[in-house]
Coordinates of C-alpha atoms in Angstrom, one line a residue:
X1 CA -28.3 -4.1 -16.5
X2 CA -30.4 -7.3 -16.7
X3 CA -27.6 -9.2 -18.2
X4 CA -25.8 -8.6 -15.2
X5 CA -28.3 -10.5 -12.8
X6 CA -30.2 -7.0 -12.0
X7 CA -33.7 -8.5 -12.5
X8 CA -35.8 -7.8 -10.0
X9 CA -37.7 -10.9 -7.9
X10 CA -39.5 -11.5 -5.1
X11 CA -37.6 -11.1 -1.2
X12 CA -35.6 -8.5 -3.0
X13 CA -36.4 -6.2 -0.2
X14 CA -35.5 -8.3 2.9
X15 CA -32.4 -9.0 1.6
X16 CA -31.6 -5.7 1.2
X17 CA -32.3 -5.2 4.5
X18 CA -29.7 -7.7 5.9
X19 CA -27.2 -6.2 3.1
X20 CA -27.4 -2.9 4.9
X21 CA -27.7 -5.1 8.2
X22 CA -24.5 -6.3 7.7
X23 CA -23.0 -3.1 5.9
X24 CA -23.1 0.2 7.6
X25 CA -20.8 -1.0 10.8
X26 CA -18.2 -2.2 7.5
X27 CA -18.2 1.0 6.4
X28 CA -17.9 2.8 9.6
X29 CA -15.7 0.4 10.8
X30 CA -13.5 0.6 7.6
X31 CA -14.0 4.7 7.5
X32 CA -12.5 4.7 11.0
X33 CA -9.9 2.7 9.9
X34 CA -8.9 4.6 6.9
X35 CA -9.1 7.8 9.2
X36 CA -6.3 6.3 11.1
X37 CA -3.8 7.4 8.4
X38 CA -5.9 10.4 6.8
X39 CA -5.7 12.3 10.3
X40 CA -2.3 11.8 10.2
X41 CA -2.5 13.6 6.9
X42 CA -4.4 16.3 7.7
X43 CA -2.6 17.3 10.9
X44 CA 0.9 17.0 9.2
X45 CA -1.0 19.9 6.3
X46 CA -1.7 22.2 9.5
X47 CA 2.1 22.4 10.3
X48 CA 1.7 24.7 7.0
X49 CA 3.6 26.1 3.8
X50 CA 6.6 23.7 2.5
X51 CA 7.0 22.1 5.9
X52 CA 3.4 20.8 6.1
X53 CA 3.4 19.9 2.2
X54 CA 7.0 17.8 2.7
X55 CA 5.4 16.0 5.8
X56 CA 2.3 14.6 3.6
X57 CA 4.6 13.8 1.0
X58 CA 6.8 12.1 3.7
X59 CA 4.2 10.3 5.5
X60 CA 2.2 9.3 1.7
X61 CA 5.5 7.9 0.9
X62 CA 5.8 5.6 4.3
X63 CA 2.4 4.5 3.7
X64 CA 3.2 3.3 0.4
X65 CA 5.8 0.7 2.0
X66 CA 3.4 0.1 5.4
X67 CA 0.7 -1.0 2.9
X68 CA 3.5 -3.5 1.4
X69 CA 2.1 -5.9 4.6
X70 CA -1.4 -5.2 3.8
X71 CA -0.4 -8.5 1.1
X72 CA 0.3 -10.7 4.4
X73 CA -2.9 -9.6 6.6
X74 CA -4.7 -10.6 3.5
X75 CA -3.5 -14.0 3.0
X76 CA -4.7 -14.4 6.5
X77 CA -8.1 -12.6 6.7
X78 CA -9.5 -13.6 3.2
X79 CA -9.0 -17.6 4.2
X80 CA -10.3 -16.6 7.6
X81 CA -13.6 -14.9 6.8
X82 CA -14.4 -17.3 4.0
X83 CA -13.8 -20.2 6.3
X84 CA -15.5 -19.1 9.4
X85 CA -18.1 -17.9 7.2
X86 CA -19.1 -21.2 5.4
X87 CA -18.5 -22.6 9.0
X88 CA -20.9 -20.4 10.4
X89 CA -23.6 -21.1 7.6
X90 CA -22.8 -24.5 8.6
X91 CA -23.5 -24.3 12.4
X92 CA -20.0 -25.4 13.1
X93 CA -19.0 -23.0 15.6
X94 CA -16.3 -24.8 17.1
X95 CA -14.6 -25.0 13.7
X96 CA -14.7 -21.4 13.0
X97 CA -13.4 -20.7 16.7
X98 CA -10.3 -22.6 15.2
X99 CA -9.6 -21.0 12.6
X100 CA -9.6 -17.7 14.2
X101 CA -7.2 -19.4 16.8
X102 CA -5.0 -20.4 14.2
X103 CA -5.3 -16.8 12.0
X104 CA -3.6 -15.2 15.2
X105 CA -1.1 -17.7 15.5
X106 CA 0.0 -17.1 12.2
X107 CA -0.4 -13.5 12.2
X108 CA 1.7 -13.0 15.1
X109 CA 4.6 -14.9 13.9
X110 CA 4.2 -13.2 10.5
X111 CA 4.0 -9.6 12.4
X112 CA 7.4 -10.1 14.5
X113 CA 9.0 -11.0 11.1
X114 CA 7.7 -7.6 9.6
X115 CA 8.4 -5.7 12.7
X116 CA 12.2 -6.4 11.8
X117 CA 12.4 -5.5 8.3
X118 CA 10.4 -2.5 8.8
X119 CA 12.7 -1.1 11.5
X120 CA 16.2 -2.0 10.2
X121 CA 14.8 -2.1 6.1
X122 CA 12.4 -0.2 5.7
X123 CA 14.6 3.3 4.7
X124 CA 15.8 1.1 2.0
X125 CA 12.5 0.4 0.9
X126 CA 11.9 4.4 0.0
X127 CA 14.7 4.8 -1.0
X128 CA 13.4 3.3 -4.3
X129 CA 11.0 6.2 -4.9
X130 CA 13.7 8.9 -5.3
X131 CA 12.2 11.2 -3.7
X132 CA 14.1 14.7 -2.3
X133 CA 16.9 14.0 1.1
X134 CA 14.0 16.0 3.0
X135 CA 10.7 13.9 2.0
X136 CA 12.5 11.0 2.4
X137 CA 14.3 11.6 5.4
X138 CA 10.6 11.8 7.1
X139 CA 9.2 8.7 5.1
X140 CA 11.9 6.9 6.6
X141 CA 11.0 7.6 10.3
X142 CA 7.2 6.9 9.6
X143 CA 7.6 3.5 8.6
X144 CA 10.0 2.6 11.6
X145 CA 7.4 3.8 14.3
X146 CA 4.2 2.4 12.6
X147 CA 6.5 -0.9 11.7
X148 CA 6.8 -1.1 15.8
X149 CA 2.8 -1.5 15.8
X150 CA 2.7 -4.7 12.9
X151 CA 1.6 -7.0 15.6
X152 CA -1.3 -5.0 17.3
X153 CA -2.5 -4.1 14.1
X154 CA -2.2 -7.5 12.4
X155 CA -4.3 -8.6 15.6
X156 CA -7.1 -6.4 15.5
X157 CA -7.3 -7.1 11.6
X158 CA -7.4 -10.7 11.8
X159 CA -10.1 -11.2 14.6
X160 CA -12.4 -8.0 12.9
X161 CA -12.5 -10.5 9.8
X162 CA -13.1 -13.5 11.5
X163 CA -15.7 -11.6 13.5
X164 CA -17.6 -10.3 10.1
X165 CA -17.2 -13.9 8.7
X166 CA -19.4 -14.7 11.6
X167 CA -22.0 -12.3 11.5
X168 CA -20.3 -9.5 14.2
X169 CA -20.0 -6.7 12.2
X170 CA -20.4 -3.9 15.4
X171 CA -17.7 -4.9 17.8
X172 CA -15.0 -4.3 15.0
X173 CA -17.0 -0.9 14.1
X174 CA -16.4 0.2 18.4
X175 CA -13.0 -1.2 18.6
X176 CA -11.6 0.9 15.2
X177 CA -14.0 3.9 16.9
X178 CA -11.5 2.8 20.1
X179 CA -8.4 3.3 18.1
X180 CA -8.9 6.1 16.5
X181 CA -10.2 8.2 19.5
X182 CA -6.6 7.4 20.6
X183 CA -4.5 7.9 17.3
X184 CA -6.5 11.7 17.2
X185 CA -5.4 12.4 21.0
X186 CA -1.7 11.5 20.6
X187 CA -1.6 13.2 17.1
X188 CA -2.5 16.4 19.1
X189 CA -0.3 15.4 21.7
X190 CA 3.1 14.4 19.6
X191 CA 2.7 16.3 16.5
X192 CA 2.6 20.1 17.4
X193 CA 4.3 19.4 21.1
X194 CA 1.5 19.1 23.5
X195 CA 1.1 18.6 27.2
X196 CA 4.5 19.3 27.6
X197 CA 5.8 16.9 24.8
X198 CA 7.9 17.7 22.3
X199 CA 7.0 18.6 18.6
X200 CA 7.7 15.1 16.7
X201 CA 5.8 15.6 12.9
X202 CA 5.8 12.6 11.3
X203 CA 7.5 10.5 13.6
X204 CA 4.7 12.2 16.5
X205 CA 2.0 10.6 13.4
X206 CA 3.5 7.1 13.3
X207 CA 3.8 6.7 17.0
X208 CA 0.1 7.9 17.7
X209 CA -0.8 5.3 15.2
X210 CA 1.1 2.3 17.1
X211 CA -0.2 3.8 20.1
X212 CA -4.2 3.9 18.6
X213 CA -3.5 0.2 17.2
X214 CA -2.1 -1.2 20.6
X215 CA -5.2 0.1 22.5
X216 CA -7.7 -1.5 19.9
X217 CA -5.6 -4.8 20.4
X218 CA -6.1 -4.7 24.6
X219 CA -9.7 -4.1 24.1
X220 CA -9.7 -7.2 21.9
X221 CA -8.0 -9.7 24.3
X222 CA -10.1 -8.2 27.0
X223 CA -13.6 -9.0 25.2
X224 CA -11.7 -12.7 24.1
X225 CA -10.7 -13.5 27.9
X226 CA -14.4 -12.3 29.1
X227 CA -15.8 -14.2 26.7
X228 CA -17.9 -11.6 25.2
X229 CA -17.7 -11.8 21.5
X230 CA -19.8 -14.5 19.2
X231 CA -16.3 -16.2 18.7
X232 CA -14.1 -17.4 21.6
X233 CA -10.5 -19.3 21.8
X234 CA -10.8 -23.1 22.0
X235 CA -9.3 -24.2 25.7
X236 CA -7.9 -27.6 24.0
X237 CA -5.8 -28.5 21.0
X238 CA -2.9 -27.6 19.2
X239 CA -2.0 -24.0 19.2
X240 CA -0.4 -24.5 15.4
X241 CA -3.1 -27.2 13.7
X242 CA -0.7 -27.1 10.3
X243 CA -4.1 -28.8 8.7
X244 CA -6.1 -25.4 9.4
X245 CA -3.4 -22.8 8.6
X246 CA -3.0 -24.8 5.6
X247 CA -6.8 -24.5 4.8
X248 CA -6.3 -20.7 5.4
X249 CA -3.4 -20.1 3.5
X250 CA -4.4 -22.0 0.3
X251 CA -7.8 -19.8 0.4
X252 CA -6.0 -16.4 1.2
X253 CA -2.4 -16.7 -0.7
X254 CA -4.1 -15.7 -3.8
X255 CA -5.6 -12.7 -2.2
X256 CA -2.3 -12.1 -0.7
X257 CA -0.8 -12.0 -3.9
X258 CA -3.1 -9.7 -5.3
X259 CA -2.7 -6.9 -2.7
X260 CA 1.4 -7.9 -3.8
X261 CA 1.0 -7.3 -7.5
X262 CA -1.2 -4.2 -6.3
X263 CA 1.1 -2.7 -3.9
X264 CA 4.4 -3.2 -6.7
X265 CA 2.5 -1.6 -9.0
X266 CA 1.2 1.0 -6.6
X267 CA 4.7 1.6 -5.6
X268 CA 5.4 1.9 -9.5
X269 CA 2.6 4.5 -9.9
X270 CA 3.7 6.7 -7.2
X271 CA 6.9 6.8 -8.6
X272 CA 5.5 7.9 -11.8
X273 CA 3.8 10.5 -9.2
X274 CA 6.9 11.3 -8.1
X275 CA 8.6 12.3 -11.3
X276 CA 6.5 15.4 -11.9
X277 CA 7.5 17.0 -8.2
X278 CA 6.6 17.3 -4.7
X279 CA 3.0 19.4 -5.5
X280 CA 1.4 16.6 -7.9
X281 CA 2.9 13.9 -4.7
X282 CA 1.6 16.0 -2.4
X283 CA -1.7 16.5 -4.4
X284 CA -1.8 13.3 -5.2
X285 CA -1.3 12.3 -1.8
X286 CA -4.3 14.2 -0.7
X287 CA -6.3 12.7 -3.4
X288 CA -5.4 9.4 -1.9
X289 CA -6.6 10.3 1.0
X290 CA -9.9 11.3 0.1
X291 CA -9.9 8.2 -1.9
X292 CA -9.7 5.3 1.1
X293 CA -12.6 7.5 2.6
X294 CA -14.7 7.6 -0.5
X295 CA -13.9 3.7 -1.5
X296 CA -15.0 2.4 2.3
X297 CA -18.3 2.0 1.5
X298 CA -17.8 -0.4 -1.3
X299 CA -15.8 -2.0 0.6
X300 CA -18.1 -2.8 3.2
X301 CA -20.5 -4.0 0.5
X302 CA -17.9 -5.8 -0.3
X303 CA -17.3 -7.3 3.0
X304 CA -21.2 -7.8 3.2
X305 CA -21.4 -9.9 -0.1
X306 CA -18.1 -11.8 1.2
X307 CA -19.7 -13.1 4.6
X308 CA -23.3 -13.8 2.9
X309 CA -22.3 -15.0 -0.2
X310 CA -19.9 -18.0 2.1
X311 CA -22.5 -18.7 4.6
X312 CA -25.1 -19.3 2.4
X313 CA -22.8 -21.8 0.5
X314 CA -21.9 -23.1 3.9
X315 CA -25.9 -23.4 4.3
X316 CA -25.9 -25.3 0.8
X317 CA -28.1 -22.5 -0.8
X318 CA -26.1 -21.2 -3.8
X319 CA -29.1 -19.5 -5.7
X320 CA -29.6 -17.3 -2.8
X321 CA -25.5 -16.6 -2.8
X322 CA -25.7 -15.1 -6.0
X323 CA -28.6 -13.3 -5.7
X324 CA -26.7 -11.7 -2.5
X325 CA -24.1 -11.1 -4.1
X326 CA -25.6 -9.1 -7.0
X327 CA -27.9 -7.0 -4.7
X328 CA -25.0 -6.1 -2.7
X329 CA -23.6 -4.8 -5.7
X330 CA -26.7 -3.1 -7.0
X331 CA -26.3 -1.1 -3.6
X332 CA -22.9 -0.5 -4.1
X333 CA -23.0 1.0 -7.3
X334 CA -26.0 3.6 -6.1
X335 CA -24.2 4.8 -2.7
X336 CA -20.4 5.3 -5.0
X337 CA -22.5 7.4 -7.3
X338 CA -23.6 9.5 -4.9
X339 CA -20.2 9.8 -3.0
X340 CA -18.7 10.6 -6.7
X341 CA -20.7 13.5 -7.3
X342 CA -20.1 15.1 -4.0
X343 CA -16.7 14.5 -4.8
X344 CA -17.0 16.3 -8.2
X345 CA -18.9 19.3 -7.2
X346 CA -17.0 19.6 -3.9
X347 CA -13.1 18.9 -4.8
X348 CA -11.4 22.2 -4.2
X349 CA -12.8 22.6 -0.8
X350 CA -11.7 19.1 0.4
X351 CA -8.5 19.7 -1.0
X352 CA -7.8 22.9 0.9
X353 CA -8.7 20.8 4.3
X354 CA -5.4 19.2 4.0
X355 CA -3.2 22.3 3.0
X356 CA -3.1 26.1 1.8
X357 CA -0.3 26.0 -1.1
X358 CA -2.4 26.8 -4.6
X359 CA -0.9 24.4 -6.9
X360 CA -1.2 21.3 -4.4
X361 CA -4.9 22.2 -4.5
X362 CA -5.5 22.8 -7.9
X363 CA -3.8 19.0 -8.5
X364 CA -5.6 17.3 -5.8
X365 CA -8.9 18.9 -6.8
X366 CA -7.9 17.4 -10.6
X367 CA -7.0 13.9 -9.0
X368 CA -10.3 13.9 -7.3
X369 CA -12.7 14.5 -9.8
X370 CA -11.2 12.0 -12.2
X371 CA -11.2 9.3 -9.4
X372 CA -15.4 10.5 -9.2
X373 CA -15.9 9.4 -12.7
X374 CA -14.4 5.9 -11.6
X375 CA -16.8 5.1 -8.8
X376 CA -19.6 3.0 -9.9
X377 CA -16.6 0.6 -11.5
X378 CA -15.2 0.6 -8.6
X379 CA -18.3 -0.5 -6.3
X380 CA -19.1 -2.9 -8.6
X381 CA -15.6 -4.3 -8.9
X382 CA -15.4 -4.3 -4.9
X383 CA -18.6 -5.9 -4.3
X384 CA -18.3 -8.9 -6.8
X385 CA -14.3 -9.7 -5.5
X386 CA -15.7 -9.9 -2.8
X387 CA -18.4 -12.2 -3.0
X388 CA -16.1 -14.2 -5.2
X389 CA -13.5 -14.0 -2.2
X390 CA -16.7 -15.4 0.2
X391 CA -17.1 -18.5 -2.3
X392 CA -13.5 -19.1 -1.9
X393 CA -12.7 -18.4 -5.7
X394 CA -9.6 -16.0 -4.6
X395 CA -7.6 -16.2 -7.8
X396 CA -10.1 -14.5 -10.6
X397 CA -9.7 -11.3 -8.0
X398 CA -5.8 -12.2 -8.2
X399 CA -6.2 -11.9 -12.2
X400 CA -8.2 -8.9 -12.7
X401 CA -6.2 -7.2 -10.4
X402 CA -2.9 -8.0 -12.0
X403 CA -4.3 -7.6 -15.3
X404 CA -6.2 -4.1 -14.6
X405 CA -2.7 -2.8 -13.2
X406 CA 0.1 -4.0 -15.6
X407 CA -1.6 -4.2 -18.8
X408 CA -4.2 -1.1 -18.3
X409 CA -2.9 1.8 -15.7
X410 CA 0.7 1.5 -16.0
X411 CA 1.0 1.3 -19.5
X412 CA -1.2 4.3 -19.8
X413 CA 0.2 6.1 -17.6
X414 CA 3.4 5.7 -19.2
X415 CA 2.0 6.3 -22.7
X416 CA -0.6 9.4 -22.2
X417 CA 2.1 11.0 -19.3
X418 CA 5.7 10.9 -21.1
X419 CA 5.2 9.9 -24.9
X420 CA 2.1 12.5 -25.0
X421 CA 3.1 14.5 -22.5
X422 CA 0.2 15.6 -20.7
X423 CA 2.1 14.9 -17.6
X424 CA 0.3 14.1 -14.0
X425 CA -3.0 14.0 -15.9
X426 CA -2.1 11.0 -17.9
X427 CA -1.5 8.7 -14.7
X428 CA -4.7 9.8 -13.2
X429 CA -6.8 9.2 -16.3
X430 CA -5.4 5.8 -16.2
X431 CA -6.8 4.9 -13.0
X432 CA -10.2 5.6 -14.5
X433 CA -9.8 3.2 -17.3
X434 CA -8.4 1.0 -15.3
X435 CA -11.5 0.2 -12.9
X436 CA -14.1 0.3 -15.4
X437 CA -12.1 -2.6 -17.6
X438 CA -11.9 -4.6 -13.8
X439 CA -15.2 -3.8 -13.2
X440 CA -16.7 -5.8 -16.9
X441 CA -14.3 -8.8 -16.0
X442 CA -14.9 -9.2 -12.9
X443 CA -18.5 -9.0 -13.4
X444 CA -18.8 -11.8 -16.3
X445 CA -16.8 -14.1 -13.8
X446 CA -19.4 -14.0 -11.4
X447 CA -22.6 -14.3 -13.8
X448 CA -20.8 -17.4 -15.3
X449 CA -21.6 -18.8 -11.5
X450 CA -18.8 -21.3 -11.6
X451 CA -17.8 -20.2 -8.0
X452 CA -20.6 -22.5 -6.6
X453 CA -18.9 -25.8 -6.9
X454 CA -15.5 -24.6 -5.2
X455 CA -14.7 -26.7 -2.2
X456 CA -12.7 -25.3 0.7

């Protein structure tokens, strides 16, 4: 582990401290977040039998394609929490109150542009999946309703980064609690016909969600116009500084381009999904679901080793970047091993919170104790992009990502699942493989320490 920078030295244990300082509210925060959609999932499986399994497929499906934007919040939130992190390190608070300013800006004209495709496009987009008239009939009207939402949820995403960047890792935590008090309540309202509504389904699930992301986004301009968060709006200067959304998008493109290349070849795994029916898509689904919850807490030492690792550059003390950065990953590592084995020992039951049919269960059970044996790769693999991402070295994330997708899982996938036939278990066995070669590559990028001299 040593040749990994897992040496012990002194002030190891303060800095763990502000590691977990700055982690838990990620992880609730991002938990709360990935509830938003795994809710959904779980009250869709209560409508029961077929009709509950073809509205998880239905709503997994529109996901697939809602995530497609998860590319563009990227390109804005990676070059935003690296820059007002350094900025912050730097004491330059004006500086980083502009490029938050400027991250809206472009989010919102990015959001209204997605808003559009979603609605009139977006049917199009599943299409591609080839899924059943039934599952994709439903897919379709998820992504319309949540598409409706882009520009409340694009908000909220971009100031929460900017936020962490600066230190504030609690008032995104309250305003993602916020949202997803109100997603829960309209899900009771809109999918089973509440309160004299009428039973929606899916399309009940997307609308609660644009309805849970619009509330966050009001709390957000509230705290903004009371001046109540560490960042505020600066009163003068250009509302469209093209020097500053340049800084942002040549920092976050790459990261935008690797949630692209993700999201293609995530849309290109699912299909594989698809092709063995709607149990191993609806298991799989499941197993996704249980997934963004279990992967939240190395992403928030991710997000931890991202806002430390760029303010102590901004600070000019690169030594104790690194040595943040591997600490955070050290802690990483220990908490996904412990989510992995309850994951292991406990699959069947989680399963059968979602739905009641046998086989689906008996698949998503499979899916998620393969994805246990992946989870100390994957904290590590989290936890070093992202202090990479901090230090502004976007593209070796890019790389790995790209590389880990279409030359590992895919071709596996392809290779173990038709040519030798083992079916659904071949895909699933390639996502294992998968993390553990991103996990050595990504950590010999960040021992080699060349991420210290990058200027942004």
């Amino acid at each position: 582990m040593r040749m990994f920078g897992f040496g012990t030295s002194n002030g190891n244990d303060s800095r763990r401290r502000e590691i977990i300082a700055f982690t838990w509210p990620v992880i609730i925060t991002n938990l709360l977040q990935s509830l938003t959609m795994t809710v959904d999932t779980l009250m869709l499986g209560n409508l029961g039998g077929e009709v509950g399994r073809d509205a998880i497929a239905g709503q997994g499906l529109g996901s697939q394609v809602v995530f497609l934007t998860h590319a563009l919040m990227m390109a804005v939130s990676a070059g935003t929490i690296a820059l007002v992190a350094r900025y912050t390190g730097a004491k330059k608070k004006a500086r980083a109150e502009r490029v938050m300013e400027q991250s809206i800006v472009i989010g919102i004209l990015l959001s209204i542009i997605l808003t559009f495709l979603g609605w009139f496009f977006g049917g199009y987009a599943v299409q591609l999946f080839g899924a059943g008239p039934e599952v994709q009939g439903l897919a379709e009207v998820y992504v319309k309703y949540v598409f409706l939402g882009t520009i409340f949820s694009f908000f909220t995403f971009i100031v929460g980064a900017a936020l962490r960047g600066a230190g504030d890792m609690k008032t995104p935590m309250i305003i993602a609690l916020i949202t997803n008090i109100v997603n829960i309540f309209f899900n009771y309202v809109l999918i089973f016909g509440n309160f004299g509504f009428p039973a929606m389904g899916v399309k009940g699930a997307a609308i609660a969600t644009t309805i849970g992301f619009t509330v966050g986004a009001v709390a957000y301009i509230y705290l903004i116009m009371a001046k109540k968060l560490v960042l505020g709006l600066p009163s003068r200067g250009k509302r469209f500084a093209r020097g500053v959304v340049r800084r942002i998008m040549r920092i976050g493109t790459p990261a935008a381009a690797e949630q692209a290349v993700l999201q293609v070849g995530f849309l290109v795994y699912t299909a594989i999904i698809v092709y063995y029916g709607s149990a191993a898509l609806a298991g799989h689904q499941i197993g996704a679901r249980i997934q963004s919850l279990a992967f939240m807490p190395g992403m928030g030492f991710a997000m931890a080793a991202t806002a430390l690792v760029g303010q102590n550059l901004g600070a000019r003390k690169p030594d104790e970047a690194e040595h943040s950065g591997w600490e955070s990953t050290k802690l990483a590592m220990f908490v996904m091993c412990a989510i992995g084995a309850v994951m292991f020992v406990f699959a069947e039951p989680l399963a059968t919170l979602f739905v009641n049919d046998p086989e689906t269960v008996k698949l998503a059970a499979l899916w998620m104790r393969l994805q246990a044996l992946a989870m100390p790769a994957i904290g590590m693999h989290f936890t070093l992009s992202g202090a990479l991402r901090g230090a502004g070295d976007t593209r070796w994330p890019l790389w790995v990502s790209a590389l880990g997708m279409f030359a590992v899982r895919l071709p596996i996938a392809v290779a173990l699942g038709f040519m030798l036939g083992i079916g659904v278990l071949g895909a699933w066995i390639a996502f294992v493989v998968e993390y553990n070669v991103r996990a050595v590559i990504i950590a010999w990028r960040f021992k080699a320490g060349h991420w210290k001299t990058i200027k942004i």
